[in-house]
Amino acid sequence: MKDLIIPRDNDRDMGTPAREGAPVTLTIDGFDITVPEGTSVMRAAAEAGFQIPKLCATDSLEAFGSCRLCVVEIEGRRGTPASCTTPVAPGMVVRTQSEKVKKIRKGVMELYISDHPLDCLTCAANGDCELQDMAGATGLRDVRYQAPADGGMSNHFEARQNGEANPQYVPKDDSNPYFTYDPSKCIVCNRCVRACEEVQGTFALTIAGRGFDSRVSAGTAADDFLSSDCVSCGACVQACPTATLQEKSVIELGTPERSVITTCAYCGVGCSFKAELNGDELVRMVPYKHGKANRGHSCVKGRFAYGYAKHKDRILNPMIRDSIDEPWREVSWEEALGFAASRMRGLQEKYGKKSIGVITSSRCTNEETFLVQKLARGVFGNNNTDTCARVCHSPTGYGLGQTFGTSAGTQDFDSVEHTDVVIVIGANPTDGHPVFASRLKKRLRDGAELIVIDPRRTNLVKSPHIQAAHHLALRPGTNVAVVTALAHVIVTEGLMDEAFIRTRCDWEEFQVYAEFASAPRHSPEATELLTGVPAAELRAAARLFATGGNGAIYYGLGVTEHSQGSTTVMGIANLAMLTGNIGRKGVGVNPLRGQNNVQGSCDMGSFPHELPGYRHVKLPEVRAVFEQAWGVEIDPEPGLRIPNMLDAAVDGSFKGLYCQGEDILQSDPDTKHVAAGLAAMECVIVHDLFLNETANYAHVFLPGSTFLEKDGTFTNAERRINRVRRVMAPMNGYADWEVTQLLANAMGAGWTYTHPSQIMDEIAATTPSFAGVDYTLLEEKGSVQWPCNEAHPGGTPLMHVDGFVRGKGRFIVTEYVATDEKTGPRFPLLLTTGRILSQYNVGAQTRRTGNVVWHDQDLLEIHPHDAEVRGVKQGDWIKLASRSGETTLRAELTDRVSPGVVYTTFHHPDTQANVITTDFSDWATNCPEYKVTAVQVSLSNGPTEWQEDYASQAQRSRRILPAAE
Amino acid sequence: MSPEKMVMMANQIATFFKTQPGSGQAENVAAHINDFWEPRMRSQLIGYAATGATGLDPLVQSALSSVRAPAEV
């Protein structure tokens, strides 16, 4: 019997997917092997350590049975069945290497190779080609078939034959910026087509033609890969066994010789990747199939958009200047840190201890974030620390904290495989969280129902083989009304899960809530005029969610970034409790986090009122833990949140800011107000990869390092702590945690960390939910979901299983209150904003990659009716104005948005969508109301005066003096 | 921050707690402000209320006595 313990990092292709089922024992080549029922013979053999030759099978895809290379003999069965499509049976006796099957395989390979170029030595897949491997494995030594001399059916790989152009030859398609499609090397195994369908769910690829004419085709005959529906996720490239679909980086740099497992630094899905390298040169990023968030899948950003790491715009030397109208001066680290430290200390002496603060980064590691808030609390002596989660998911923290008792999503991503009805509200996963979207779409194709609540008709509403049962296209700003109306239907029609509520929630509070929700003013009929959602549709959606089995809610910033963001989060929690959808697989409340480490930055005490682990600074017992660990006194008063810092700066009481890895000037709302705040400060320290927009107002620039250049951890949307591993040395000389330590020490801190694992040990020692986390455990388990402590030594995939963290779940009354941001004669349209697949937030990274081919400018989506009355045609320059400001961009006419609603992205600083957004914010957390701004749209000739002034200020501000010799 | 913005933020908090059942709304408003407003914001609010409280929701006004006056700014 073979040893069945397969090491975690074993990357062997098992041929077909794993199955769950009762154990079945069979014999393969004389060895007994026990596998779950439903497993293929091929996989069973792989479990036993035998690799049956194969070409069309791979373990990320269902078996297809087309290549005939994996044939085996089975005692008592006729013929030679394909092992990939044959399930195991008890007592089955399989022979994988009989003379008969060996002969068949050799014959199959001979045919394949007869139509394949023999340029192996110069092929980009040399050494990484399954066709090559199988030729070897089957012992193929010669190919007897030759093209007929008189032409006719011949081969696909020679451009010319007998002096004539070969009509079967199709030249290479290199339209995609990251990979090529070379039909001459294709063996039509169908793996790419199936990957596009099964793994990614886009259905961009197909096999065109029949028999010898069969060809992989992207889109229609007139399309290439770029013009097709392809989203460049890389699943097809990953699945391709030959050089037919090949990364351009491998073509250029050669096959990688080593790999390091790390975590993507884009969105909150937190995909695990293998960084594949030659020396310290990154050749490609490949999704890691044992990654528990992504299960081997990736999107265009994580897979391909890493070129920013070596972009020429990266700033590698520290720079300082006395005032922002001066050019930058490159200086030594010592001088820059000394300058920064003395300025910050000087400001505190002159304006008081609370006149300076920090912004931690949700892009940086937990360890780095921990140090930045420690810098504020332990060295500055105040709580002026905040993070970009302020402007995205702070209402999640507040809302879920109030209702459930903890500030995090309840499930892991695997949970979606057990869901029956999904509500996606205020999120656009195919663009913002693509790998999760692929996992969701797979479940939807398997029969789960979908309810989309979004002002736009997002891709999830209808795409190949996916259709939402209900799309509630609400007016921006009416989330609470819609969510409460759903609750109204559930309560008044008696669809709630009373047993769950009685045992798990506070019954008194439920009764108050039920009475509130039952009020006629919350009925869908009463709110229809307000929300724009047809009452019958909303009722049907509510019934489906309440009665359709396991119900899960996934939401994004369309929920949080409103005046009533926190209230909507509470409303969502109410819905989950009402229907008993908490505490098991397939259900739950799942915030989709925008950035890689939003969850982590919140966990690490980035907020000005909370120490690590979401514990208020007013609590003496919590302060005591850190006071003892750090040897300082901790201020019991909450500090300033980002918008408050800017207000205080304009008022003259906040003078210095250390901002790590966030571009508040571009990403925060009401750009003019942000600029005024920054301009009023006397020391702005920007710690970043690039001279971002905020750096236009900075006095000190400290170069940052990329996720490839440092060790640490990110925590994703499922509370999963994943390792980030250094694969190359920091180009700027220091990892970000080292830079923060240098700054702290320049201010007299005396920190002595030599590795991020020591910082994690400090986190574990001070923060109960992290008590069991250390790097040894992460090495051993790959990743772990907090809480991880004595009670949960292996982490916690599902929360609130036996009871809520706070004890009884708490229903909270959620009265709808209209935002003060209202349309009127001057600004009759509502603007809402969001992201697109190929770009990421402020675009500082993705704009410096090949991804610009998909999105080189922000566009304004406007309904054709609204466009027509304004004389706006497709592609026209238009001016977009609100009470805050105005900008220009091009119009995209689409009925994705309803009449009265316009939409744009905020990826490009020359558009600067946030000059339009206002300073209104969530009542509880000050999270800005990005998603609702009253605007007007009119035709325009070109950039506004503000855009021109901004561009020239930015250009002036980015001047760098040559270093003194 | 501008008085208008401060008034709006305080009133938003009051608007939420006003909708909540039971008693103690004023205490809840004050507790929220004490938990989340930095001392200089609370000082501004208290100072503003002392000079007329124009535009402040009555619930905010009744919460003021429970808003913690910062020791120093």
Short mmCIF file of N, CA, C and O in Angstrom, two decimals, chain A residues 58-131:
data_model
loop_
_atom_site.label_atom_id
_atom_site.label_comp_id
_atom_site.label_asym_id
_atom_site.label_seq_id
_atom_site.Cartn_x
_atom_site.Cartn_y
_atom_site.Cartn_z
N THR A 58 -6.88 17.43 -16.69
CA THR A 58 -6.12 18.14 -15.67
C THR A 58 -7.04 18.33 -14.48
O THR A 58 -8.26 18.39 -14.64
N ASP A 59 -6.47 18.37 -13.28
CA ASP A 59 -7.34 18.24 -12.12
C ASP A 59 -8.15 19.49 -11.78
O ASP A 59 -8.95 19.47 -10.85
N SER A 60 -7.97 20.56 -12.56
CA SER A 60 -8.83 21.73 -12.34
C SER A 60 -10.11 21.64 -13.16
O SER A 60 -11.00 22.47 -13.02
N LEU A 61 -10.21 20.62 -14.02
CA LEU A 61 -11.35 20.51 -14.94
C LEU A 61 -11.98 19.15 -14.85
O LEU A 61 -11.32 18.16 -14.54
N GLU A 62 -13.28 19.12 -15.15
CA GLU A 62 -13.95 17.82 -15.22
C GLU A 62 -13.36 17.02 -16.38
O GLU A 62 -12.92 17.58 -17.39
N ALA A 63 -13.42 15.70 -16.25
CA ALA A 63 -12.85 14.83 -17.29
C ALA A 63 -13.60 15.02 -18.61
O ALA A 63 -14.79 15.32 -18.63
N PHE A 64 -12.88 14.82 -19.69
CA PHE A 64 -13.43 15.10 -21.02
C PHE A 64 -13.32 13.87 -21.93
O PHE A 64 -14.15 13.65 -22.81
N GLY A 65 -12.26 13.12 -21.73
CA GLY A 65 -12.13 11.86 -22.44
C GLY A 65 -11.91 11.97 -23.92
O GLY A 65 -12.47 11.19 -24.70
N SER A 66 -11.11 12.94 -24.36
CA SER A 66 -10.95 13.10 -25.81
C SER A 66 -9.60 12.63 -26.32
O SER A 66 -9.49 12.27 -27.48
N CYS A 67 -8.56 12.63 -25.51
CA CYS A 67 -7.23 12.40 -26.09
C CYS A 67 -6.91 10.92 -26.26
O CYS A 67 -6.02 10.56 -27.03
N ARG A 68 -7.60 10.05 -25.54
CA ARG A 68 -7.42 8.60 -25.61
C ARG A 68 -6.03 8.14 -25.17
O ARG A 68 -5.61 7.04 -25.50
N LEU A 69 -5.31 9.01 -24.47
CA LEU A 69 -3.97 8.61 -24.06
C LEU A 69 -4.00 7.89 -22.71
O LEU A 69 -3.09 7.14 -22.39
N CYS A 70 -5.08 8.11 -21.96
CA CYS A 70 -5.12 7.60 -20.58
C CYS A 70 -5.83 6.26 -20.51
O CYS A 70 -6.28 5.86 -19.43
N VAL A 71 -5.96 5.58 -21.65
CA VAL A 71 -6.68 4.31 -21.64
C VAL A 71 -6.00 3.30 -20.71
O VAL A 71 -4.77 3.32 -20.53
N VAL A 72 -6.82 2.46 -20.08
CA VAL A 72 -6.32 1.41 -19.20
C VAL A 72 -7.11 0.13 -19.50
O VAL A 72 -8.09 0.15 -20.25
N GLU A 73 -6.67 -0.95 -18.92
CA GLU A 73 -7.47 -2.18 -18.99
C GLU A 73 -8.04 -2.47 -17.61
O GLU A 73 -7.35 -2.29 -16.59
N ILE A 74 -9.29 -2.89 -17.58
CA ILE A 74 -9.96 -3.20 -16.32
C ILE A 74 -10.48 -4.62 -16.42
O ILE A 74 -11.20 -4.95 -17.37
N GLU A 75 -10.11 -5.41 -15.44
CA GLU A 75 -10.51 -6.83 -15.47
C GLU A 75 -12.01 -6.97 -15.53
O GLU A 75 -12.74 -6.30 -14.78
N GLY A 76 -12.48 -7.79 -16.44
CA GLY A 76 -13.91 -8.04 -16.55
C GLY A 76 -14.64 -7.01 -17.39
O GLY A 76 -15.85 -7.10 -17.57
N ARG A 77 -13.93 -6.02 -17.88
CA ARG A 77 -14.59 -5.04 -18.75
C ARG A 77 -13.98 -5.13 -20.13
O ARG A 77 -12.79 -5.39 -20.29
N ARG A 78 -14.84 -4.85 -21.10
CA ARG A 78 -14.36 -4.94 -22.47
C ARG A 78 -13.60 -3.68 -22.85
O ARG A 78 -13.83 -2.60 -22.33
N GLY A 79 -12.70 -3.80 -23.78
CA GLY A 79 -12.04 -2.66 -24.39
C GLY A 79 -11.05 -1.99 -23.46
O GLY A 79 -10.58 -2.57 -22.47
N THR A 80 -10.75 -0.77 -23.82
CA THR A 80 -9.75 0.00 -23.07
C THR A 80 -10.38 1.35 -22.71
O THR A 80 -10.27 2.32 -23.44
N PRO A 81 -11.08 1.40 -21.56
CA PRO A 81 -11.74 2.66 -21.18
C PRO A 81 -10.74 3.76 -20.82
O PRO A 81 -9.62 3.46 -20.38
N ALA A 82 -11.17 4.99 -21.04
CA ALA A 82 -10.35 6.14 -20.62
C ALA A 82 -10.40 6.22 -19.10
O ALA A 82 -11.49 6.21 -18.51
N SER A 83 -9.24 6.30 -18.46
CA SER A 83 -9.23 6.29 -16.99
C SER A 83 -9.77 7.59 -16.42
O SER A 83 -10.20 7.62 -15.27
N CYS A 84 -9.76 8.66 -17.23
CA CYS A 84 -10.24 9.95 -16.69
C CYS A 84 -11.75 9.97 -16.54
O CYS A 84 -12.27 10.60 -15.63
N THR A 85 -12.46 9.29 -17.40
CA THR A 85 -13.93 9.33 -17.36
C THR A 85 -14.52 8.10 -16.69
O THR A 85 -15.73 7.98 -16.59
N THR A 86 -13.68 7.18 -16.24
CA THR A 86 -14.19 5.96 -15.61
C THR A 86 -14.11 6.09 -14.09
O THR A 86 -13.01 6.22 -13.54
N PRO A 87 -15.27 6.08 -13.41
CA PRO A 87 -15.22 6.15 -11.95
C PRO A 87 -14.77 4.83 -11.35
O PRO A 87 -14.97 3.77 -11.95
N VAL A 88 -14.17 4.92 -10.17
CA VAL A 88 -13.73 3.70 -9.51
C VAL A 88 -14.94 2.89 -9.04
O VAL A 88 -16.02 3.43 -8.87
N ALA A 89 -14.72 1.58 -8.88
CA ALA A 89 -15.76 0.71 -8.33
C ALA A 89 -15.08 -0.25 -7.37
O ALA A 89 -13.89 -0.56 -7.52
N PRO A 90 -15.82 -0.70 -6.34
CA PRO A 90 -15.20 -1.59 -5.35
C PRO A 90 -14.65 -2.85 -6.02
O PRO A 90 -15.32 -3.45 -6.87
N GLY A 91 -13.43 -3.21 -5.65
CA GLY A 91 -12.84 -4.44 -6.15
C GLY A 91 -12.32 -4.36 -7.57
O GLY A 91 -11.83 -5.37 -8.11
N MET A 92 -12.43 -3.23 -8.19
CA MET A 92 -11.96 -3.06 -9.56
C MET A 92 -10.46 -3.40 -9.64
O MET A 92 -9.70 -3.06 -8.73
N VAL A 93 -10.07 -4.09 -10.70
CA VAL A 93 -8.66 -4.39 -10.90
C VAL A 93 -8.21 -3.72 -12.19
O VAL A 93 -8.68 -4.05 -13.28
N VAL A 94 -7.31 -2.75 -12.03
CA VAL A 94 -6.92 -1.90 -13.16
C VAL A 94 -5.47 -2.18 -13.54
O VAL A 94 -4.62 -2.36 -12.66
N ARG A 95 -5.21 -2.25 -14.85
CA ARG A 95 -3.82 -2.34 -15.32
C ARG A 95 -3.54 -1.10 -16.16
O ARG A 95 -4.23 -0.83 -17.14
N THR A 96 -2.54 -0.35 -15.75
CA THR A 96 -2.25 0.89 -16.48
C THR A 96 -1.13 0.72 -17.50
O THR A 96 -0.88 1.63 -18.27
N GLN A 97 -0.46 -0.41 -17.47
CA GLN A 97 0.72 -0.53 -18.35
C GLN A 97 0.73 -1.85 -19.12
O GLN A 97 1.78 -2.47 -19.26
N SER A 98 -0.41 -2.31 -19.61
CA SER A 98 -0.42 -3.54 -20.40
C SER A 98 0.16 -3.27 -21.79
O SER A 98 0.23 -2.10 -22.24
N GLU A 99 0.57 -4.32 -22.46
CA GLU A 99 1.12 -4.15 -23.82
C GLU A 99 0.10 -3.46 -24.72
O GLU A 99 0.43 -2.60 -25.53
N LYS A 100 -1.18 -3.85 -24.50
CA LYS A 100 -2.23 -3.32 -25.35
C LYS A 100 -2.36 -1.79 -25.20
O LYS A 100 -2.40 -1.05 -26.18
N VAL A 101 -2.43 -1.33 -23.95
CA VAL A 101 -2.61 0.12 -23.78
C VAL A 101 -1.35 0.89 -24.16
O VAL A 101 -1.44 2.00 -24.68
N LYS A 102 -0.22 0.28 -23.95
CA LYS A 102 1.02 0.98 -24.33
C LYS A 102 1.06 1.21 -25.83
O LYS A 102 1.46 2.26 -26.32
N LYS A 103 0.61 0.20 -26.55
CA LYS A 103 0.61 0.30 -28.01
C LYS A 103 -0.40 1.38 -28.47
O LYS A 103 -0.11 2.19 -29.36
N ILE A 104 -1.56 1.38 -27.83
CA ILE A 104 -2.56 2.40 -28.19
C ILE A 104 -2.00 3.79 -27.94
O ILE A 104 -2.10 4.69 -28.77
N ARG A 105 -1.40 3.97 -26.78
CA ARG A 105 -0.89 5.30 -26.42
C ARG A 105 0.17 5.78 -27.39
O ARG A 105 0.20 6.94 -27.80
N LYS A 106 1.06 4.83 -27.77
CA LYS A 106 2.12 5.21 -28.70
C LYS A 106 1.52 5.64 -30.03
O LYS A 106 1.93 6.63 -30.64
N GLY A 107 0.50 4.91 -30.45
CA GLY A 107 -0.16 5.25 -31.71
C GLY A 107 -0.83 6.62 -31.65
O GLY A 107 -0.76 7.41 -32.59
N VAL A 108 -1.46 6.90 -30.49
CA VAL A 108 -2.12 8.20 -30.32
C VAL A 108 -1.08 9.32 -30.37
O VAL A 108 -1.24 10.32 -31.06
N MET A 109 0.01 9.09 -29.67
CA MET A 109 1.05 10.13 -29.65
C MET A 109 1.64 10.35 -31.03
O MET A 109 1.95 11.47 -31.40
N GLU A 110 1.79 9.26 -31.77
CA GLU A 110 2.37 9.38 -33.12
C GLU A 110 1.50 10.28 -33.98
O GLU A 110 1.99 11.14 -34.71
N LEU A 111 0.18 10.11 -33.82
CA LEU A 111 -0.74 10.96 -34.59
C LEU A 111 -0.65 12.43 -34.14
O LEU A 111 -0.62 13.34 -34.96
N TYR A 112 -0.62 12.62 -32.82
CA TYR A 112 -0.50 14.01 -32.33
C TYR A 112 0.76 14.67 -32.89
O TYR A 112 0.73 15.80 -33.39
N ILE A 113 1.86 13.95 -32.78
CA ILE A 113 3.14 14.57 -33.15
C ILE A 113 3.23 14.78 -34.66
O ILE A 113 3.93 15.68 -35.14
N SER A 114 2.49 13.98 -35.43
CA SER A 114 2.54 14.15 -36.89
C SER A 114 1.98 15.51 -37.30
O SER A 114 2.26 15.99 -38.39
N ASP A 115 1.20 16.14 -36.43
CA ASP A 115 0.67 17.47 -36.74
C ASP A 115 1.16 18.50 -35.73
O ASP A 115 0.41 19.37 -35.28
N HIS A 116 2.39 18.36 -35.34
CA HIS A 116 2.94 19.31 -34.35
C HIS A 116 4.36 19.67 -34.77
O HIS A 116 5.12 18.79 -35.17
N PRO A 117 4.71 20.95 -34.72
CA PRO A 117 6.07 21.31 -35.12
C PRO A 117 7.10 20.70 -34.17
O PRO A 117 6.85 20.59 -32.97
N LEU A 118 8.23 20.31 -34.72
CA LEU A 118 9.27 19.70 -33.87
C LEU A 118 10.37 20.71 -33.56
O LEU A 118 11.55 20.47 -33.77
N ASP A 119 9.92 21.88 -33.09
CA ASP A 119 10.89 22.94 -32.76
C ASP A 119 11.10 23.02 -31.26
O ASP A 119 11.30 24.10 -30.71
N CYS A 120 11.08 21.86 -30.61
CA CYS A 120 11.09 21.84 -29.15
C CYS A 120 12.21 22.68 -28.54
O CYS A 120 12.02 23.36 -27.54
N LEU A 121 13.39 22.64 -29.14
CA LEU A 121 14.53 23.31 -28.51
C LEU A 121 14.33 24.82 -28.42
O LEU A 121 14.81 25.47 -27.51
N THR A 122 13.62 25.37 -29.39
CA THR A 122 13.42 26.82 -29.38
C THR A 122 12.01 27.20 -28.96
O THR A 122 11.61 28.35 -29.05
N CYS A 123 11.27 26.22 -28.49
CA CYS A 123 9.87 26.49 -28.08
C CYS A 123 9.87 27.06 -26.65
O CYS A 123 10.63 26.61 -25.79
N ALA A 124 8.95 28.02 -26.42
CA ALA A 124 8.88 28.66 -25.09
C ALA A 124 8.47 27.67 -24.00
O ALA A 124 8.75 27.89 -22.83
N ALA A 125 7.79 26.59 -24.40
CA ALA A 125 7.36 25.62 -23.40
C ALA A 125 8.37 24.50 -23.20
O ALA A 125 8.09 23.53 -22.50
N ASN A 126 9.52 24.64 -23.80
CA ASN A 126 10.53 23.58 -23.67
C ASN A 126 10.81 23.32 -22.19
O ASN A 126 11.18 24.22 -21.44
N GLY A 127 10.62 22.07 -21.79
CA GLY A 127 10.82 21.74 -20.37
C GLY A 127 9.57 21.92 -19.56
O GLY A 127 9.51 21.53 -18.40
N ASP A 128 8.52 22.51 -20.14
CA ASP A 128 7.28 22.74 -19.40
C ASP A 128 6.11 22.39 -20.33
O ASP A 128 5.13 23.10 -20.41
N CYS A 129 6.28 21.26 -21.08
CA CYS A 129 5.31 20.91 -22.10
C CYS A 129 4.83 19.49 -21.86
O CYS A 129 5.62 18.55 -21.81
N GLU A 130 3.53 19.35 -21.70
CA GLU A 130 3.00 18.02 -21.40
C GLU A 130 3.05 17.12 -22.64
O GLU A 130 3.15 15.90 -22.52
N LEU A 131 2.97 17.72 -23.82
CA LEU A 131 3.05 16.92 -25.04
C LEU A 131 4.44 16.28 -25.14
O LEU A 131 4.59 15.09 -25.44
#
